[in-house]
Tab-separated table of N, CA and C in Angstrom:
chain	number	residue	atom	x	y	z
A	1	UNK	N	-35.769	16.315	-4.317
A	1	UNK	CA	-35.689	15.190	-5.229
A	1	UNK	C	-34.600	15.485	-6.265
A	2	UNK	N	-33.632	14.542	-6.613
A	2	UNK	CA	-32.756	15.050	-7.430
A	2	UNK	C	-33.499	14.601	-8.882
A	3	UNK	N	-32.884	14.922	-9.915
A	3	UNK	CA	-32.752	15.123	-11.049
A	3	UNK	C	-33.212	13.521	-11.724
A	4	UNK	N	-32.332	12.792	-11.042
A	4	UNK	CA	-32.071	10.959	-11.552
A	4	UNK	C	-33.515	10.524	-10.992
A	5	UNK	N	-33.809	10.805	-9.899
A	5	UNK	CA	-35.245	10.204	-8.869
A	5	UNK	C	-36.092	11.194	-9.966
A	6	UNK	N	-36.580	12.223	-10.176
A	6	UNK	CA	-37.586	13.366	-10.906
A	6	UNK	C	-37.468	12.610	-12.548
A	7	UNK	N	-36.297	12.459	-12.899
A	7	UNK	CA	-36.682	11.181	-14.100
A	7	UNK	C	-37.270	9.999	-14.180
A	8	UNK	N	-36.645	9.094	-12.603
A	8	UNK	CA	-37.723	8.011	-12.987
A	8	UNK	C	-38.832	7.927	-12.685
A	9	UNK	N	-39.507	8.976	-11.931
A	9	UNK	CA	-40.840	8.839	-11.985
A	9	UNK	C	-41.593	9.347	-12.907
A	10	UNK	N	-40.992	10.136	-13.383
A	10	UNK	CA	-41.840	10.252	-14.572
A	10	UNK	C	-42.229	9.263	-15.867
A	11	UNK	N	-40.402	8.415	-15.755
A	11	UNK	CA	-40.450	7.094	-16.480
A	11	UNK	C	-41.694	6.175	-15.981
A	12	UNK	N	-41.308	6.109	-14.804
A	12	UNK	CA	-42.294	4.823	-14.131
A	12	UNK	C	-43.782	5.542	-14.233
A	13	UNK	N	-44.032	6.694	-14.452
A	13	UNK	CA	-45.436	7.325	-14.651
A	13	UNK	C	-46.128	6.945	-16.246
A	14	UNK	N	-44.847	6.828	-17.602
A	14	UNK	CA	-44.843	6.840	-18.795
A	14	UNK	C	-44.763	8.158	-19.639
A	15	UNK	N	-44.334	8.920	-18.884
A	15	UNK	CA	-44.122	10.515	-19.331
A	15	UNK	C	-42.805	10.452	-19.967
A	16	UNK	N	-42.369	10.160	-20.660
A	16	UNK	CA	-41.030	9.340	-21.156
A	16	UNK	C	-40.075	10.740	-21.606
A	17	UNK	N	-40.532	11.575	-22.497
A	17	UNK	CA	-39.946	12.952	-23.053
A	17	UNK	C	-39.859	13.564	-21.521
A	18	UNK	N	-40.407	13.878	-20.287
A	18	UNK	CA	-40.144	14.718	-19.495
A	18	UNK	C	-38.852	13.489	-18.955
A	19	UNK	N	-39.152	12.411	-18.532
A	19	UNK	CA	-38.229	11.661	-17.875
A	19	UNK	C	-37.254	12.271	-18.793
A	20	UNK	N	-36.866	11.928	-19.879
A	20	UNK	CA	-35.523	12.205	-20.859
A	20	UNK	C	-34.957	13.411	-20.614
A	21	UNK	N	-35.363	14.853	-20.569
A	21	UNK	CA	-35.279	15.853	-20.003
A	21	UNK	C	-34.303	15.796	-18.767
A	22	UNK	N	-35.016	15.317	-17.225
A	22	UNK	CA	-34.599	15.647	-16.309
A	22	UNK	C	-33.524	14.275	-16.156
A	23	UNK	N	-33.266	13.099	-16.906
A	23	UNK	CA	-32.244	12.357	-16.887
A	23	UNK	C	-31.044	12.747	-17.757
A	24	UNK	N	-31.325	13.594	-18.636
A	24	UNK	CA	-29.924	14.579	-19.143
A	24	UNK	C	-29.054	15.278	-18.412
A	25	UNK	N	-30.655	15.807	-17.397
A	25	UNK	CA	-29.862	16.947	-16.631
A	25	UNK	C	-28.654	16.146	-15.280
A	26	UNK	N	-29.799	15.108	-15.266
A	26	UNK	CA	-28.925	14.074	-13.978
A	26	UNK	C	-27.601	13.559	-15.074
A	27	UNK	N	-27.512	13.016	-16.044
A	27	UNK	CA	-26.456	13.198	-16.664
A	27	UNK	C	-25.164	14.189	-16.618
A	28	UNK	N	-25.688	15.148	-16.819
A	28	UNK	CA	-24.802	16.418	-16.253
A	28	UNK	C	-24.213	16.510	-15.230
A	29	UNK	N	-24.771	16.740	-14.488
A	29	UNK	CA	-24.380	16.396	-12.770
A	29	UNK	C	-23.968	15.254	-12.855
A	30	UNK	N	-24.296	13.999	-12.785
A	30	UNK	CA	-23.332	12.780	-12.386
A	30	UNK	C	-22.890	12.073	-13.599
A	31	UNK	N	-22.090	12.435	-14.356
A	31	UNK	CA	-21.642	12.010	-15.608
A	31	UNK	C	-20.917	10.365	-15.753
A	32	UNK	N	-20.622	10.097	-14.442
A	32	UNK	CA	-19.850	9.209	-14.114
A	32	UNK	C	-20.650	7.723	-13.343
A	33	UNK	N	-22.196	8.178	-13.221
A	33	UNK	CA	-22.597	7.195	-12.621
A	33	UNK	C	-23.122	6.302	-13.811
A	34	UNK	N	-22.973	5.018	-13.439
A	34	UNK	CA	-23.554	3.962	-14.490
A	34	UNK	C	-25.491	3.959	-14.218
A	35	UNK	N	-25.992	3.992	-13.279
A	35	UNK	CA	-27.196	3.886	-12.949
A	35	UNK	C	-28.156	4.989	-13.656
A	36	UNK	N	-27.317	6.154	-14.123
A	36	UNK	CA	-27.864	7.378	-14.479
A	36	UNK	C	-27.775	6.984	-15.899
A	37	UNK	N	-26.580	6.720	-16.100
A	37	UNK	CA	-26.692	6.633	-17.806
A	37	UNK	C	-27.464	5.124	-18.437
A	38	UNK	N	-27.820	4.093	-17.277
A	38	UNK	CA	-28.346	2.914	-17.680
A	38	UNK	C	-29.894	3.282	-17.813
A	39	UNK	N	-30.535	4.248	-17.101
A	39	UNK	CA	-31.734	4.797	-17.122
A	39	UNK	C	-32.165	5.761	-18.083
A	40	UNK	N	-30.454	6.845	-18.446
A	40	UNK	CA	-30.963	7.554	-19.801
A	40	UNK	C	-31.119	6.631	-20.913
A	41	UNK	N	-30.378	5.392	-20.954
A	41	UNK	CA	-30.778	4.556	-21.745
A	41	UNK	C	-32.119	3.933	-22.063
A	42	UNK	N	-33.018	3.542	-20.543
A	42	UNK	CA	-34.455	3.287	-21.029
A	42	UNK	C	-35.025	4.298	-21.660
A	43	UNK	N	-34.701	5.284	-20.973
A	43	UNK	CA	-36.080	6.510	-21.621
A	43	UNK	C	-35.692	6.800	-23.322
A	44	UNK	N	-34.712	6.556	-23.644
A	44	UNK	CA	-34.106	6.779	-25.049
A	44	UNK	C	-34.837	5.516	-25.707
A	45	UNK	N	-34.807	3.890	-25.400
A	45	UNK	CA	-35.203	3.246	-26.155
A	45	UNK	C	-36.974	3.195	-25.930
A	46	UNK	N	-37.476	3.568	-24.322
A	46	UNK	CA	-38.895	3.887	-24.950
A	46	UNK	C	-39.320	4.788	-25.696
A	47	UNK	N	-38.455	5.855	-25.864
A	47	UNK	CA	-39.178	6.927	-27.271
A	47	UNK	C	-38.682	6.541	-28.321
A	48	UNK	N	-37.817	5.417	-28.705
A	48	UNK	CA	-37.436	4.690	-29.526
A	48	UNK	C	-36.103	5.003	-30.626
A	49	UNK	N	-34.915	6.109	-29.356
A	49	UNK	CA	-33.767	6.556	-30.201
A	49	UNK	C	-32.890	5.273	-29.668
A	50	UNK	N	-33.350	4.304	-30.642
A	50	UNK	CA	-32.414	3.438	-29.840
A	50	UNK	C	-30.796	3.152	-29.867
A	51	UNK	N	-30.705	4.191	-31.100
A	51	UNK	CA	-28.879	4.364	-31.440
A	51	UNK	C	-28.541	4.794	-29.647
A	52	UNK	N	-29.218	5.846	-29.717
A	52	UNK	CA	-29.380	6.281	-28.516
A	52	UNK	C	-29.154	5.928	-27.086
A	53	UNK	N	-30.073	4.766	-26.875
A	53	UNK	CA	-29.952	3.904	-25.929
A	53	UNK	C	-28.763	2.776	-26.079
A	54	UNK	N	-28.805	2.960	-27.149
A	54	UNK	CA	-27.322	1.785	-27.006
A	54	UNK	C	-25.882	2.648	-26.360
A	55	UNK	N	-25.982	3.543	-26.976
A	55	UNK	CA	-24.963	4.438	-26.364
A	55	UNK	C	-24.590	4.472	-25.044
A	56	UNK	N	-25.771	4.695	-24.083
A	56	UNK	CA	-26.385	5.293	-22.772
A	56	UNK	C	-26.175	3.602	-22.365
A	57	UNK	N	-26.571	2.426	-22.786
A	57	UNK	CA	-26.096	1.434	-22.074
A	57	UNK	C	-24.520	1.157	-22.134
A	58	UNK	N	-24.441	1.569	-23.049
A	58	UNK	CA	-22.521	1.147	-23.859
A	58	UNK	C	-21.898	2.115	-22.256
A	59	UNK	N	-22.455	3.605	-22.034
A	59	UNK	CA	-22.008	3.961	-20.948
A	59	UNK	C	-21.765	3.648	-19.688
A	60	UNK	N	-22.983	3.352	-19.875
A	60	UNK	CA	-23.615	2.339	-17.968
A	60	UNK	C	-22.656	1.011	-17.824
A	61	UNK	N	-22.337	0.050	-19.203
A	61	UNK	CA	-21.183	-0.839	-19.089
A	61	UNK	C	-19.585	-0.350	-18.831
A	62	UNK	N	-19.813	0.845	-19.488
A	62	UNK	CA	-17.978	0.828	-19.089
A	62	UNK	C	-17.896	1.598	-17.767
A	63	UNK	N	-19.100	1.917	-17.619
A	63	UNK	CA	-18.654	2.602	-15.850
A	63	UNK	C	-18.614	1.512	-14.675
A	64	UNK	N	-19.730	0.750	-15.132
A	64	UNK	CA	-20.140	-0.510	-14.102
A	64	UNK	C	-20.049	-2.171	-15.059
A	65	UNK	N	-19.482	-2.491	-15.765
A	65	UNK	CA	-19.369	-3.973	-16.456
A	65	UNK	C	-20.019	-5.232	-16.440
A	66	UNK	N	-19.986	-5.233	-14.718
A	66	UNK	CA	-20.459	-6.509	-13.612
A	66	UNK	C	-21.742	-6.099	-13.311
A	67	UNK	N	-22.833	-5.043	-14.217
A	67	UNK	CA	-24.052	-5.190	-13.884
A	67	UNK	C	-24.813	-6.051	-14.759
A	68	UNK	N	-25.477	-7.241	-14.844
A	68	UNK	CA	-25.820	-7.689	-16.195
A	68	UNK	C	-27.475	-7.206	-16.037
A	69	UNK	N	-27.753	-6.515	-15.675
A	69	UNK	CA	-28.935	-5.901	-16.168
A	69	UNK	C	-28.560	-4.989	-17.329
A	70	UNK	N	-27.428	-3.875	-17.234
A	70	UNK	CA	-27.237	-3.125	-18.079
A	70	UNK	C	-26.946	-4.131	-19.657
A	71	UNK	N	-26.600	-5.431	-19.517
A	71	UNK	CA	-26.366	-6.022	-20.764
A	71	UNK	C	-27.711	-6.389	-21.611
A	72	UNK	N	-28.775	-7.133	-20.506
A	72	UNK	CA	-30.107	-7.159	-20.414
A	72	UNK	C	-30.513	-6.142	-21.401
A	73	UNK	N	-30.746	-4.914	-21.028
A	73	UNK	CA	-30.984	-3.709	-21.253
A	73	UNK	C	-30.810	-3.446	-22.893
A	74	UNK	N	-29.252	-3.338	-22.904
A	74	UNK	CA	-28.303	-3.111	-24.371
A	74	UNK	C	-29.001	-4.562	-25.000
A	75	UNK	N	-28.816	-5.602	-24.679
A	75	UNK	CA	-29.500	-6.389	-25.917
A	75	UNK	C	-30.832	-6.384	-26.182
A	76	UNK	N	-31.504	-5.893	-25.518
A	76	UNK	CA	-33.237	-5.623	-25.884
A	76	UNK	C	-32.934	-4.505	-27.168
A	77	UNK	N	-32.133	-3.777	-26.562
A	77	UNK	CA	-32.212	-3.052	-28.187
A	77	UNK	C	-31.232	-2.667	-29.317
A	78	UNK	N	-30.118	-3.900	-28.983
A	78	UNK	CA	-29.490	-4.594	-30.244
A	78	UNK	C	-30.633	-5.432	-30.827
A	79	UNK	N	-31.827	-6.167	-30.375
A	79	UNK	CA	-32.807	-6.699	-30.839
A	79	UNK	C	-33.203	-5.819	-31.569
A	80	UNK	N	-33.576	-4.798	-30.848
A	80	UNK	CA	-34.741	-4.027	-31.578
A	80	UNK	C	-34.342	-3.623	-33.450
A	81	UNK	N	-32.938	-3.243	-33.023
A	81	UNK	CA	-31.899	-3.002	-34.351
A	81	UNK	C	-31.958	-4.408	-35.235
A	82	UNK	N	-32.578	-5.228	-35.295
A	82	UNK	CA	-32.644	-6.657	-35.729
A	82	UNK	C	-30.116	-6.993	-35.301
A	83	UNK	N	-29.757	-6.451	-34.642
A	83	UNK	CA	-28.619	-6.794	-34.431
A	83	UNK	C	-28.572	-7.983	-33.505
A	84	UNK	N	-28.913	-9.652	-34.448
A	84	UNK	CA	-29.258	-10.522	-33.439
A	84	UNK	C	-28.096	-11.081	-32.568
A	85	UNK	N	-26.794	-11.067	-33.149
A	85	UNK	CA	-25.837	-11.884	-32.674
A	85	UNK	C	-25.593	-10.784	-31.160
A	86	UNK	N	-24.872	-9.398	-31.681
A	86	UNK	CA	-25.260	-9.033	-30.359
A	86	UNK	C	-26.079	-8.933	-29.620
A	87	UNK	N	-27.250	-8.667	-29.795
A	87	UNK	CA	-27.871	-9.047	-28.428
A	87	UNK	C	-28.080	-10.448	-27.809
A	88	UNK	N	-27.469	-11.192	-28.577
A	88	UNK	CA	-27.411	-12.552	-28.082
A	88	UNK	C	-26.377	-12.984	-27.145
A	89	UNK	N	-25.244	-11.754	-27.533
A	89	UNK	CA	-23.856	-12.291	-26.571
A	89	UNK	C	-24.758	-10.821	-25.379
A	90	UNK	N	-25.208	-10.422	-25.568
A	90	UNK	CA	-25.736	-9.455	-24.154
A	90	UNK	C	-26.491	-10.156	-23.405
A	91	UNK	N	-27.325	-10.928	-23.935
A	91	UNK	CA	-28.563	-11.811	-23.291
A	91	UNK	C	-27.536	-12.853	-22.519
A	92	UNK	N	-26.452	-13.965	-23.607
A	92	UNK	CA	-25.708	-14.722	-23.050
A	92	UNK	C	-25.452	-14.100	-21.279
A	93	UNK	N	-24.590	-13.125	-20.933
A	93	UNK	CA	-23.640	-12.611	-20.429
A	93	UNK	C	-24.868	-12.111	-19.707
A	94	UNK	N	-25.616	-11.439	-19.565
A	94	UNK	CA	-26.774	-11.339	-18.438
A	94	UNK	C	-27.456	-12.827	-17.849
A	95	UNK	N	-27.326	-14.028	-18.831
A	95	UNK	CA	-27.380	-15.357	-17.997
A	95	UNK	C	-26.611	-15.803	-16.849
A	96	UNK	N	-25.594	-15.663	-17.507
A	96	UNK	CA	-23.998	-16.356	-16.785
A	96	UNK	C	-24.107	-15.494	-15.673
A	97	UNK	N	-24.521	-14.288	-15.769
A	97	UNK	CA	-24.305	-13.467	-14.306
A	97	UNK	C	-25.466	-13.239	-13.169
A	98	UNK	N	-26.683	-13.865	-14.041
A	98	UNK	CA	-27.399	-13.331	-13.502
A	98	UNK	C	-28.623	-14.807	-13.904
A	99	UNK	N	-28.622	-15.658	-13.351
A	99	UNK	CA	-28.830	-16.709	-13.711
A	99	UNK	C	-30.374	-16.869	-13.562
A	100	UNK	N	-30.732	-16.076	-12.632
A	100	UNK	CA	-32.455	-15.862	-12.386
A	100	UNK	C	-33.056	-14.564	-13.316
A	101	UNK	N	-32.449	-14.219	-13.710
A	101	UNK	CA	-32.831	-13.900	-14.828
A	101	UNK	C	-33.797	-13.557	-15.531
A	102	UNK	N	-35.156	-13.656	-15.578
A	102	UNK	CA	-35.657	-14.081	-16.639
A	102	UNK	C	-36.439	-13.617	-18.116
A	103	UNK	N	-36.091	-11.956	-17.899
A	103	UNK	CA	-35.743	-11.249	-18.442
A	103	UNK	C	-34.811	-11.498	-19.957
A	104	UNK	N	-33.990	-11.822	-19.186
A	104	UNK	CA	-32.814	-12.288	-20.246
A	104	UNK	C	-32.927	-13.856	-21.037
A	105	UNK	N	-33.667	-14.785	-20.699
A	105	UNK	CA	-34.072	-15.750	-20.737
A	105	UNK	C	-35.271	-15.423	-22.112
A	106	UNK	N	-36.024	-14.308	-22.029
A	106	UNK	CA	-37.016	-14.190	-22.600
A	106	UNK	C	-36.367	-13.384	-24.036
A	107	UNK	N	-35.272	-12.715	-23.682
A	107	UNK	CA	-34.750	-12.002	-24.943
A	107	UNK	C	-34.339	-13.268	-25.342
A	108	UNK	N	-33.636	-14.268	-24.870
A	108	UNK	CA	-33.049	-15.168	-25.808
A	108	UNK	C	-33.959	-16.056	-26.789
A	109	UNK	N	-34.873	-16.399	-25.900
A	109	UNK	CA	-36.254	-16.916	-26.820
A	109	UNK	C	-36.775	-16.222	-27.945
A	110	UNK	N	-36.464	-14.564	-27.848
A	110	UNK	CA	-36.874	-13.861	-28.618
A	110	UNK	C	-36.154	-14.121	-29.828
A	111	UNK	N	-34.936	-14.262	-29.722
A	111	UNK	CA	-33.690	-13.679	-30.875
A	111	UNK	C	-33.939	-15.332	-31.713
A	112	UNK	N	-34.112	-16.653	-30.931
A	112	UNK	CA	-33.854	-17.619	-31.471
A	112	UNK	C	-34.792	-17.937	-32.358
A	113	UNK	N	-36.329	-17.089	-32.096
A	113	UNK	CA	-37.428	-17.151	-32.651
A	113	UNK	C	-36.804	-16.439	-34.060
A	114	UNK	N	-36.484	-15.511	-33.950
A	114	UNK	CA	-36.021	-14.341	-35.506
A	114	UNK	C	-34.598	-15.030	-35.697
A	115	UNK	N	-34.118	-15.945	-35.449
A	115	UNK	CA	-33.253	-16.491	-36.421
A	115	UNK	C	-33.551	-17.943	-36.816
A	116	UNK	N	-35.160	-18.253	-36.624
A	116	UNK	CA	-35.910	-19.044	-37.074
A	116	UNK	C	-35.273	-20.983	-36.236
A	117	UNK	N	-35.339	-20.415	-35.104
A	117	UNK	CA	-34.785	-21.866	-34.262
A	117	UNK	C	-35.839	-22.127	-32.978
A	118	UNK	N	-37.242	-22.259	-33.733
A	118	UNK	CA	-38.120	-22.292	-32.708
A	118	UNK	C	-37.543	-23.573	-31.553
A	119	UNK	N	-37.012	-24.540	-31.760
A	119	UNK	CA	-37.104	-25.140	-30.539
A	119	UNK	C	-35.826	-24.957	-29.270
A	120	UNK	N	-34.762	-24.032	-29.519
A	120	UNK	CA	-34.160	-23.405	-28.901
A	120	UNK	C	-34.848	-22.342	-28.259
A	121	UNK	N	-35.834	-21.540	-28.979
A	121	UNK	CA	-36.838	-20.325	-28.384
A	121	UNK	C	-37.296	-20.621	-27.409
A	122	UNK	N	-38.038	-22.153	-27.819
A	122	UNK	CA	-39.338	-22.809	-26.648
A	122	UNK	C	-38.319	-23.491	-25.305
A	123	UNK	N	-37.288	-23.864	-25.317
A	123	UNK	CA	-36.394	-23.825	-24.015
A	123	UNK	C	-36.285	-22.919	-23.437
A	124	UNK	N	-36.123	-21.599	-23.812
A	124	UNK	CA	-35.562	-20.447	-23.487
A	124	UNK	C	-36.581	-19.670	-23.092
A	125	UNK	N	-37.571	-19.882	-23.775
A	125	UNK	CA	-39.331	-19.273	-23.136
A	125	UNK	C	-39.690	-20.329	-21.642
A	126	UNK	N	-39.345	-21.076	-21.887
A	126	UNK	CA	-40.064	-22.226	-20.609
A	126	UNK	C	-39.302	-22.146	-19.557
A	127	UNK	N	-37.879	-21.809	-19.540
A	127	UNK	CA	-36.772	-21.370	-18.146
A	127	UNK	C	-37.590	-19.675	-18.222
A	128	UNK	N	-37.378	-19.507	-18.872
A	128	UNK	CA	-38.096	-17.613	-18.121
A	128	UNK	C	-38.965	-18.185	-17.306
A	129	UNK	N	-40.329	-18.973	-18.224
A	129	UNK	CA	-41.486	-19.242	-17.282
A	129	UNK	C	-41.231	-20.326	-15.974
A	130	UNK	N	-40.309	-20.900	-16.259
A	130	UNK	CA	-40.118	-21.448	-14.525
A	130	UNK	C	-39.798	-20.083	-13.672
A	131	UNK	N	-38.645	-19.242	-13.839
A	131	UNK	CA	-38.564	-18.574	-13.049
A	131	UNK	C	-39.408	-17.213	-12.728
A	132	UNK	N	-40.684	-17.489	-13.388
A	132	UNK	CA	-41.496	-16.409	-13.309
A	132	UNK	C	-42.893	-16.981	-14.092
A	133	UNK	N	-43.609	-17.244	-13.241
A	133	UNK	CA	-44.544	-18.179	-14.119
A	133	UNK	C	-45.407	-17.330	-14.279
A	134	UNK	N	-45.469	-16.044	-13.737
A	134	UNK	CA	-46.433	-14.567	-13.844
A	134	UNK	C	-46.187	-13.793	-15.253
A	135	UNK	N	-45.215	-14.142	-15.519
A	135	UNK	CA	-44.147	-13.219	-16.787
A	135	UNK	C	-45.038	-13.560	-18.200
């Protein structure tokens, strides 16, 4: 099992500090992959370094650009930073690319809610829930 796989299961287990660990080390070794550094990015914003994770997504974008999950990702925690405009052009730009979405659909509802535009939110909550009425 390499290093990147031995992190995310531990992620996907919720062991988040060991995931972080063995996704450094996969860091090391593949310094260059976007998938590695888009994942050191979750485990950074679930233990909540989210300078951190912005970084680790900022990486995963300039290796790979055309993933809009990684934008997904980076604006959940430009949110978290109350940094609403960016994560709004991250959320945007994970739409446009990624149109099913709904993920990104749900950050936007989020951000419009905290810049106090509930009925832009409630559009933006109700397309997530079409495309995921489980969500």
């Amino acid at each position: 099992m390499s290093k990147y796989e031995e992190g995310m299961a531990h992620f996907r287990a919720g062991q988040h500090e060991t995931a972080l660990q063995a996704l450094e080390e996969a860091r090391q070794q593949r310094p260059d992959d976007a998938e590695v550094q888009c994942a050191l990015g979750m485990a950074y914003h679930a233990t909540g370094r989210i300078h951190l994770a912005i970084d680790a997504y900022s990486a995963a974008i300039a290796l790979n650009g055309s993933e809009p999950y990684y934008y997904q990702f980076r604006g959940a925690a430009y949110f978290d930073q109350n940094q609403f405009q960016k994560a709004l052009a991250d959320f945007n730009y994970a739409v446009q690319e990624a149109p099913y979405n709904d993920a990104a659909y749900w950050g936007r509802g989020k951000i419009h809610l905290a810049l106090n535009d509930p009925n832009w939110a409630i559009v933006q909550f109700s397309h997530a829930l079409e495309l995921d009425p489980h969500n």
